[in-house]
Amino acid sequence: MTDAELDLVFKALADPTRRRIIERLDDHPGQTLFEVCAATLAEDGSGLSRQTISQHLDILERAGLVRTARKGRTKIHTADLSPLRLVAGCWLGRFIQED
């Protein structure tokens, strides 16, 4: 994993809203933007705009933490945790290994 890829993952994880989105998509894969927005409102009580959620999803997608697929005109979002495993394996692992 390059430094640039590592930076994208850490930047994506730095925001609590994006971490919650990843958790929701991991628990319930294949959500539309509308479903992610509705879940955010229902679970947090914070009514973030579609544009705001869309921007968060874009950052997560650029980091490789969210995959999208088209179903007609609708984008379906699913969490992809493989970048987290790579970060844990190649960078964080060296700091958390027991002696």
Short mmCIF file of C-alpha atoms in Angstrom, two decimals:
data_model
loop_
_atom_site.label_atom_id
_atom_site.label_comp_id
_atom_site.label_asym_id
_atom_site.label_seq_id
_atom_site.Cartn_x
_atom_site.Cartn_y
_atom_site.Cartn_z
CA MET A 1 0.00 0.00 0.00
CA THR A 2 1.45 3.36 -1.03
CA ASP A 3 1.62 6.41 1.24
CA ALA A 4 -1.07 8.11 -0.89
CA GLU A 5 -3.44 5.15 -0.49
CA LEU A 6 -2.73 5.00 3.22
CA ASP A 7 -3.46 8.73 3.51
CA LEU A 8 -6.81 8.29 1.74
CA VAL A 9 -7.88 5.54 4.14
CA PHE A 10 -6.86 7.51 7.23
CA LYS A 11 -8.54 10.67 5.91
CA ALA A 12 -11.74 8.71 5.28
CA LEU A 13 -11.64 7.21 8.78
CA ALA A 14 -10.93 10.56 10.45
CA ASP A 15 -14.57 11.64 10.24
CA PRO A 16 -17.12 10.03 12.63
CA THR A 17 -19.93 10.35 10.06
CA ARG A 18 -17.92 8.35 7.53
CA ARG A 19 -17.10 5.70 10.14
CA ARG A 20 -20.82 5.34 10.89
CA ILE A 21 -21.61 5.08 7.18
CA ILE A 22 -19.05 2.26 6.82
CA GLU A 23 -20.59 0.46 9.81
CA ARG A 24 -24.10 0.78 8.36
CA LEU A 25 -23.02 -0.42 4.93
CA ASP A 26 -21.15 -3.33 6.48
CA ASP A 27 -24.27 -4.31 8.47
CA HIS A 28 -26.65 -3.71 5.55
CA PRO A 29 -24.85 -3.82 2.19
CA GLY A 30 -26.37 -2.62 -1.04
CA GLN A 31 -27.93 0.68 0.06
CA THR A 32 -28.92 3.60 -2.11
CA LEU A 33 -28.05 7.19 -1.24
CA PHE A 34 -31.63 7.66 -0.02
CA GLU A 35 -31.32 4.63 2.30
CA VAL A 36 -28.01 5.87 3.72
CA CYS A 37 -29.56 9.31 4.35
CA ALA A 38 -32.64 7.76 6.00
CA ALA A 39 -30.51 5.52 8.22
CA THR A 40 -28.40 8.50 9.28
CA LEU A 41 -31.50 10.42 10.27
CA ALA A 42 -33.11 7.45 12.03
CA GLU A 43 -30.01 6.38 13.98
CA ASP A 44 -28.34 9.69 14.76
CA GLY A 45 -31.22 12.10 14.59
CA SER A 46 -28.99 14.30 12.45
CA GLY A 47 -30.58 15.21 9.17
CA LEU A 48 -27.58 15.54 6.91
CA SER A 49 -28.36 16.63 3.37
CA ARG A 50 -28.15 14.25 0.43
CA GLN A 51 -25.26 16.34 -0.89
CA THR A 52 -23.32 15.98 2.37
CA ILE A 53 -23.87 12.21 2.52
CA SER A 54 -22.94 11.98 -1.17
CA GLN A 55 -19.67 13.81 -0.49
CA HIS A 56 -18.87 11.44 2.39
CA LEU A 57 -19.62 8.44 0.16
CA ASP A 58 -17.32 9.88 -2.52
CA ILE A 59 -14.43 10.15 -0.05
CA LEU A 60 -15.07 6.60 1.15
CA GLU A 61 -15.18 5.36 -2.45
CA ARG A 62 -11.90 7.10 -3.33
CA ALA A 63 -10.31 5.41 -0.32
CA GLY A 64 -11.63 2.05 -1.55
CA LEU A 65 -13.81 1.58 1.54
CA VAL A 66 -17.07 1.72 -0.43
CA ARG A 67 -17.86 0.02 -3.73
CA THR A 68 -20.68 1.16 -5.96
CA ALA A 69 -22.68 -0.59 -8.61
CA ARG A 70 -25.38 0.73 -10.90
CA LYS A 71 -28.88 -0.66 -10.84
CA GLY A 72 -30.63 1.28 -13.54
CA ARG A 73 -30.15 4.94 -12.68
CA THR A 74 -29.49 4.18 -9.01
CA LYS A 75 -26.10 3.71 -7.37
CA ILE A 76 -25.90 0.92 -4.85
CA HIS A 77 -23.26 1.29 -2.09
CA THR A 78 -21.53 -1.54 -0.25
CA ALA A 79 -18.68 -1.44 2.28
CA ASP A 80 -15.35 -2.93 1.24
CA LEU A 81 -13.19 -3.53 4.29
CA SER A 82 -10.15 -4.86 2.42
CA PRO A 83 -8.30 -1.50 2.64
CA LEU A 84 -8.72 -1.64 6.43
CA ARG A 85 -7.20 -5.10 6.47
CA LEU A 86 -4.30 -3.88 4.34
CA VAL A 87 -3.67 -0.93 6.67
CA ALA A 88 -3.82 -3.21 9.69
CA GLY A 89 -1.52 -5.73 8.05
CA CYS A 90 1.11 -3.53 6.46
CA TRP A 91 1.30 -0.47 8.66
CA LEU A 92 -0.58 -0.72 11.96
CA GLY A 93 0.57 -4.28 12.50
CA ARG A 94 4.12 -3.24 13.17
CA PHE A 95 2.96 -1.12 16.13
CA ILE A 96 0.51 -3.56 17.69
CA GLN A 97 2.57 -6.75 17.54
CA GLU A 98 3.31 -8.16 20.94
CA ASP A 99 6.93 -8.70 21.95
#
